[in-house]
């Protein structure tokens, strides 16, 4: 286990209590202070003569709360002494690793969340990047090392430098720890995916969404189109659990390459048929595939949230008459993002011959920006007869 250059001894504040009061102290922590983390679990509790020394966390404000909570019940002293770190202590968060390693004002700015994709972590320094400090690179390196020490399977840390952009929905990444090898293996809902974090779109943040959609009730031999499949996480998870035939499209040749590999590497009940093309081409009257799939599809997944609305014509062209299911992802402004999403769809379905017969489900999947959310609408579309 990497120790971040920390020796196994460090100057620590202890609360010094008589042996016979130790149990009462621990009880007070539970009852009066609702088990808040006042004790530094990394450091060993010391026993010296008639006293027990409990190591305190670095947070002075919290220690003040602790003192306030117990001073009427116990005699104690706060002393500073050498603490010995626990062997094999498992750090629970990067903050815990970095306490004492980074200045307190910097600790407040370190990332609170990050994405782990197999051996790769992608981290965004949105708050840290706002400061003008000559040590910025050093702070980022420390965060990267902390990420590695908390997440044992991780070998490379990338900093996210841009939002996803362009037709292929890619983000700029810069390696800040480990080898610059963007290919990784990622397990999700019992499926295995190989992907390249620089050249394909992938987010682990849709894990529950993919589980939810792939666990919906599919008819036997249901035909599905996954319009914007990426490396295939929706398609492959659906085919893993259902005897469905899924046509999976992506315009990015790199995503297609991994999609093919992922289809080969996963055992599936159903079938995934991969196509490397722009789905708009299906509307071309000369498209053999377009003519073949026209009004044959029971269910369509549209996961290109910023632009799905511009591909509704393709969905209407493919959807089986008289009705089919649409899983529609879009970014919508707050407040009332779902109401706005439904209005947007109704407006764009006008004159298509199709309408929303039933809203099977609607929800905010995750916040997208301060002003908007990613939402999903599961809809039954019906053709006017
Ligand atoms: C937001 S990603 C979704 C990937 C995948 N559904 C997932 O959950 O990981 C959108 C994908 O659509 C692809 N894409 C964008 N425009 C397209 C188009 N016109 N036709 C087919 N694929 C397209 C991009 O290359 C990208 O991989």
Tab-separated table of C-alpha atoms in Angstrom, residues 142-373:
chain	number	residue	atom	x	y	z
A	142	UNK	CA	-0.790	14.812	-4.772
A	143	UNK	CA	-4.490	14.322	-5.532
A	144	UNK	CA	-3.587	11.830	-8.269
A	145	UNK	CA	-1.359	9.871	-5.865
A	146	UNK	CA	-4.129	9.896	-3.272
A	147	UNK	CA	-6.595	8.549	-5.851
A	148	UNK	CA	-4.215	5.698	-6.584
A	149	UNK	CA	-3.746	4.883	-2.921
A	150	UNK	CA	-7.511	4.815	-2.242
A	151	UNK	CA	-8.407	2.863	-5.396
A	152	UNK	CA	-6.155	-0.158	-5.631
A	153	UNK	CA	-7.058	-1.166	-9.194
A	154	UNK	CA	-6.163	2.231	-10.653
A	155	UNK	CA	-2.932	2.763	-12.620
A	156	UNK	CA	-3.512	5.973	-14.572
A	157	UNK	CA	-5.093	9.293	-13.621
A	158	UNK	CA	-6.347	11.648	-16.332
A	159	UNK	CA	-7.370	15.231	-15.772
A	160	UNK	CA	-10.507	16.192	-17.698
A	161	UNK	CA	-9.694	19.390	-19.588
A	162	UNK	CA	-12.932	19.944	-21.496
A	163	UNK	CA	-16.597	19.038	-21.590
A	164	UNK	CA	-17.626	16.340	-24.101
A	165	UNK	CA	-17.780	17.884	-27.540
A	166	UNK	CA	-17.939	17.236	-31.271
A	167	UNK	CA	-19.893	14.632	-33.164
A	168	UNK	CA	-18.176	11.770	-31.330
A	169	UNK	CA	-18.833	13.342	-27.921
A	170	UNK	CA	-15.215	13.147	-26.728
A	171	UNK	CA	-13.453	15.061	-23.971
A	172	UNK	CA	-9.859	16.289	-23.803
A	173	UNK	CA	-7.823	14.371	-21.238
A	174	UNK	CA	-4.305	14.905	-19.935
A	175	UNK	CA	-2.403	12.231	-18.066
A	176	UNK	CA	-1.268	13.379	-14.607
A	177	UNK	CA	-0.201	10.046	-13.157
A	178	UNK	CA	0.892	6.755	-14.737
A	179	UNK	CA	1.177	5.741	-18.376
A	180	UNK	CA	-0.766	7.578	-21.046
A	181	UNK	CA	-2.603	4.428	-22.151
A	182	UNK	CA	-6.301	5.256	-22.575
A	183	UNK	CA	-7.494	1.706	-23.260
A	184	UNK	CA	-9.197	0.022	-20.340
A	185	UNK	CA	-11.477	-2.846	-19.368
A	186	UNK	CA	-14.587	-2.034	-17.398
A	187	UNK	CA	-17.150	-4.337	-15.810
A	188	UNK	CA	-20.746	-3.189	-15.487
A	189	UNK	CA	-23.835	-5.209	-14.570
A	190	UNK	CA	-21.995	-8.449	-15.380
A	191	UNK	CA	-20.882	-7.298	-18.820
A	192	UNK	CA	-17.305	-6.543	-19.815
A	193	UNK	CA	-16.426	-3.522	-21.931
A	194	UNK	CA	-13.165	-2.595	-23.572
A	195	UNK	CA	-12.924	1.067	-24.493
A	196	UNK	CA	-10.593	3.955	-25.038
A	197	UNK	CA	-11.352	6.889	-22.744
A	198	UNK	CA	-9.800	9.383	-25.171
A	199	UNK	CA	-11.316	8.174	-28.441
A	200	UNK	CA	-14.727	6.854	-27.425
A	201	UNK	CA	-17.530	8.270	-25.312
A	202	UNK	CA	-18.134	6.451	-22.058
A	203	UNK	CA	-19.533	7.402	-18.669
A	204	UNK	CA	-19.884	5.040	-15.708
A	205	UNK	CA	-22.501	7.434	-14.306
A	206	UNK	CA	-25.273	5.768	-16.335
A	207	UNK	CA	-24.747	2.367	-14.708
A	208	UNK	CA	-28.189	2.356	-13.022
A	209	UNK	CA	-29.900	3.698	-16.124
A	210	UNK	CA	-28.491	0.879	-18.245
A	211	UNK	CA	-29.529	-1.637	-15.584
A	212	UNK	CA	-33.027	-0.148	-15.510
A	213	UNK	CA	-33.540	-0.158	-19.268
A	214	UNK	CA	-32.034	-3.625	-19.787
A	215	UNK	CA	-34.299	-5.008	-17.037
A	216	UNK	CA	-37.501	-3.643	-18.635
A	217	UNK	CA	-39.916	-6.267	-19.918
A	218	UNK	CA	-38.889	-7.099	-23.464
A	219	UNK	CA	-41.024	-9.201	-25.781
A	220	UNK	CA	-39.497	-12.381	-27.206
A	221	UNK	CA	-37.565	-11.517	-30.366
A	222	UNK	CA	-38.177	-7.818	-29.783
A	223	UNK	CA	-36.411	-5.597	-32.317
A	224	UNK	CA	-34.485	-2.692	-30.831
A	225	UNK	CA	-32.474	0.189	-32.268
A	226	UNK	CA	-29.754	1.784	-30.086
A	227	UNK	CA	-29.164	4.891	-32.210
A	228	UNK	CA	-26.081	6.236	-30.419
A	229	UNK	CA	-24.533	3.126	-28.957
A	230	UNK	CA	-20.925	4.173	-28.255
A	231	UNK	CA	-19.031	1.026	-27.229
A	232	UNK	CA	-22.393	-0.714	-26.711
A	233	UNK	CA	-23.268	-0.555	-22.997
A	234	UNK	CA	-27.076	-0.318	-23.504
A	235	UNK	CA	-27.185	-2.792	-26.406
A	236	UNK	CA	-24.983	-5.435	-24.823
A	237	UNK	CA	-26.717	-5.275	-21.441
A	238	UNK	CA	-30.121	-5.609	-23.108
A	239	UNK	CA	-28.919	-8.564	-25.191
A	240	UNK	CA	-27.304	-10.148	-22.127
A	241	UNK	CA	-30.678	-10.362	-20.360
A	242	UNK	CA	-33.166	-10.601	-23.226
A	243	UNK	CA	-33.735	-12.585	-26.365
A	244	UNK	CA	-33.859	-9.373	-28.400
A	245	UNK	CA	-32.368	-8.356	-31.736
A	246	UNK	CA	-30.591	-5.033	-31.348
A	247	UNK	CA	-29.342	-2.858	-34.190
A	248	UNK	CA	-26.583	-0.732	-32.657
A	249	UNK	CA	-25.309	2.365	-34.478
A	250	UNK	CA	-22.374	4.657	-33.950
A	251	UNK	CA	-20.728	7.089	-36.322
A	252	UNK	CA	-17.355	6.976	-34.514
A	253	UNK	CA	-15.066	4.293	-36.087
A	254	UNK	CA	-13.202	3.831	-32.811
A	255	UNK	CA	-16.448	3.250	-30.851
A	256	UNK	CA	-17.486	0.756	-33.555
A	257	UNK	CA	-14.169	-1.122	-33.263
A	258	UNK	CA	-14.669	-1.581	-29.502
A	259	UNK	CA	-18.371	-2.356	-29.969
A	260	UNK	CA	-17.454	-5.308	-32.209
A	261	UNK	CA	-14.941	-6.565	-29.638
A	262	UNK	CA	-17.426	-6.131	-26.798
A	263	UNK	CA	-20.080	-8.092	-28.694
A	264	UNK	CA	-17.568	-10.927	-29.120
A	265	UNK	CA	-16.471	-10.846	-25.477
A	266	UNK	CA	-19.907	-11.019	-23.822
A	267	UNK	CA	-22.207	-14.030	-23.663
A	268	UNK	CA	-25.668	-12.829	-24.626
A	269	UNK	CA	-29.176	-14.294	-24.894
A	270	UNK	CA	-29.966	-11.909	-27.717
A	271	UNK	CA	-28.059	-10.545	-30.680
A	272	UNK	CA	-26.362	-7.196	-31.314
A	273	UNK	CA	-25.826	-6.148	-34.935
A	274	UNK	CA	-23.291	-3.317	-35.171
A	275	UNK	CA	-23.225	-0.553	-37.795
A	276	UNK	CA	-20.621	2.187	-38.132
A	277	UNK	CA	-22.682	4.951	-39.694
A	278	UNK	CA	-24.613	8.158	-39.176
A	279	UNK	CA	-28.191	7.099	-38.373
A	280	UNK	CA	-29.513	9.933	-40.536
A	281	UNK	CA	-28.327	7.906	-43.549
A	282	UNK	CA	-31.114	5.439	-42.822
A	283	UNK	CA	-33.523	8.060	-44.169
A	284	UNK	CA	-31.798	8.061	-47.556
A	285	UNK	CA	-34.250	6.400	-49.991
A	286	UNK	CA	-31.281	4.440	-51.415
A	287	UNK	CA	-30.300	3.016	-48.007
A	288	UNK	CA	-30.869	-0.733	-48.160
A	289	UNK	CA	-30.622	-0.992	-44.396
A	290	UNK	CA	-33.006	1.961	-43.968
A	291	UNK	CA	-35.572	0.352	-46.256
A	292	UNK	CA	-35.158	-2.961	-44.470
A	293	UNK	CA	-35.610	-1.506	-40.957
A	294	UNK	CA	-38.394	0.939	-41.859
A	295	UNK	CA	-41.315	0.515	-39.396
A	296	UNK	CA	-39.852	-2.760	-38.074
A	297	UNK	CA	-38.556	-1.588	-34.681
A	298	UNK	CA	-40.396	-2.211	-31.380
A	299	UNK	CA	-38.151	-0.087	-29.172
A	300	UNK	CA	-35.670	2.734	-29.756
A	301	UNK	CA	-33.019	4.132	-27.421
A	302	UNK	CA	-31.858	7.679	-28.086
A	303	UNK	CA	-28.936	8.565	-25.816
A	304	UNK	CA	-27.453	11.683	-27.395
A	305	UNK	CA	-28.936	14.122	-24.895
A	306	UNK	CA	-27.918	17.434	-26.481
A	307	UNK	CA	-29.212	16.463	-29.915
A	308	UNK	CA	-31.670	13.579	-29.664
A	309	UNK	CA	-34.490	15.904	-30.663
A	310	UNK	CA	-32.903	16.399	-34.100
A	311	UNK	CA	-33.129	12.645	-34.752
A	312	UNK	CA	-36.829	12.187	-33.973
A	313	UNK	CA	-37.480	11.851	-37.732
A	314	UNK	CA	-35.256	8.743	-37.744
A	315	UNK	CA	-37.172	7.307	-34.769
A	316	UNK	CA	-40.526	7.910	-36.498
A	317	UNK	CA	-39.174	6.284	-39.665
A	318	UNK	CA	-38.012	3.148	-37.833
A	319	UNK	CA	-40.791	2.675	-35.237
A	320	UNK	CA	-43.161	-0.249	-35.861
A	321	UNK	CA	-46.743	0.832	-36.598
A	322	UNK	CA	-49.075	1.296	-34.859
A	323	UNK	CA	-46.951	1.732	-31.704
A	324	UNK	CA	-43.547	1.298	-30.077
A	325	UNK	CA	-41.432	2.315	-27.110
A	326	UNK	CA	-38.964	5.194	-27.023
A	327	UNK	CA	-36.307	5.774	-24.336
A	328	UNK	CA	-35.490	9.403	-24.906
A	329	UNK	CA	-32.617	11.237	-23.146
A	330	UNK	CA	-32.303	15.002	-23.254
A	331	UNK	CA	-30.859	17.934	-21.337
A	332	UNK	CA	-33.623	20.222	-20.122
A	333	UNK	CA	-33.548	23.489	-18.281
A	334	UNK	CA	-34.621	23.810	-14.684
A	335	UNK	CA	-37.139	24.373	-13.187
A	336	UNK	CA	-39.560	21.669	-14.355
A	337	UNK	CA	-37.144	19.914	-16.741
A	338	UNK	CA	-39.478	16.956	-17.293
A	339	UNK	CA	-42.444	19.148	-18.237
A	340	UNK	CA	-40.170	21.028	-20.655
A	341	UNK	CA	-38.856	17.761	-22.109
A	342	UNK	CA	-42.373	16.499	-22.806
A	343	UNK	CA	-43.406	19.827	-24.353
A	344	UNK	CA	-40.297	19.758	-26.535
A	345	UNK	CA	-41.156	16.272	-27.777
A	346	UNK	CA	-44.792	17.115	-28.412
A	347	UNK	CA	-43.756	20.149	-30.460
A	348	UNK	CA	-41.274	18.162	-32.516
A	349	UNK	CA	-43.635	15.229	-33.097
A	350	UNK	CA	-46.228	17.567	-34.598
A	351	UNK	CA	-46.893	16.665	-38.247
A	352	UNK	CA	-44.870	13.413	-37.905
A	353	UNK	CA	-47.957	11.200	-37.779
A	354	UNK	CA	-46.895	10.017	-34.305
A	355	UNK	CA	-47.951	11.145	-30.832
A	356	UNK	CA	-47.218	10.246	-27.206
A	357	UNK	CA	-49.893	7.761	-26.227
A	358	UNK	CA	-48.491	7.073	-22.760
A	359	UNK	CA	-45.647	8.280	-20.553
A	360	UNK	CA	-44.406	5.026	-19.047
A	361	UNK	CA	-41.778	6.689	-16.904
A	362	UNK	CA	-40.069	10.022	-16.562
A	363	UNK	CA	-37.241	11.114	-14.302
A	364	UNK	CA	-34.183	13.237	-13.776
A	365	UNK	CA	-31.192	10.939	-14.341
A	366	UNK	CA	-28.568	13.370	-13.007
A	367	UNK	CA	-27.813	17.056	-12.818
A	368	UNK	CA	-25.994	18.281	-15.916
A	369	UNK	CA	-25.175	21.940	-15.223
A	370	UNK	CA	-26.272	24.553	-12.699
A	371	UNK	CA	-29.260	25.310	-14.958
A	372	UNK	CA	-30.165	21.948	-16.482
A	373	UNK	CA	-30.654	18.240	-15.810
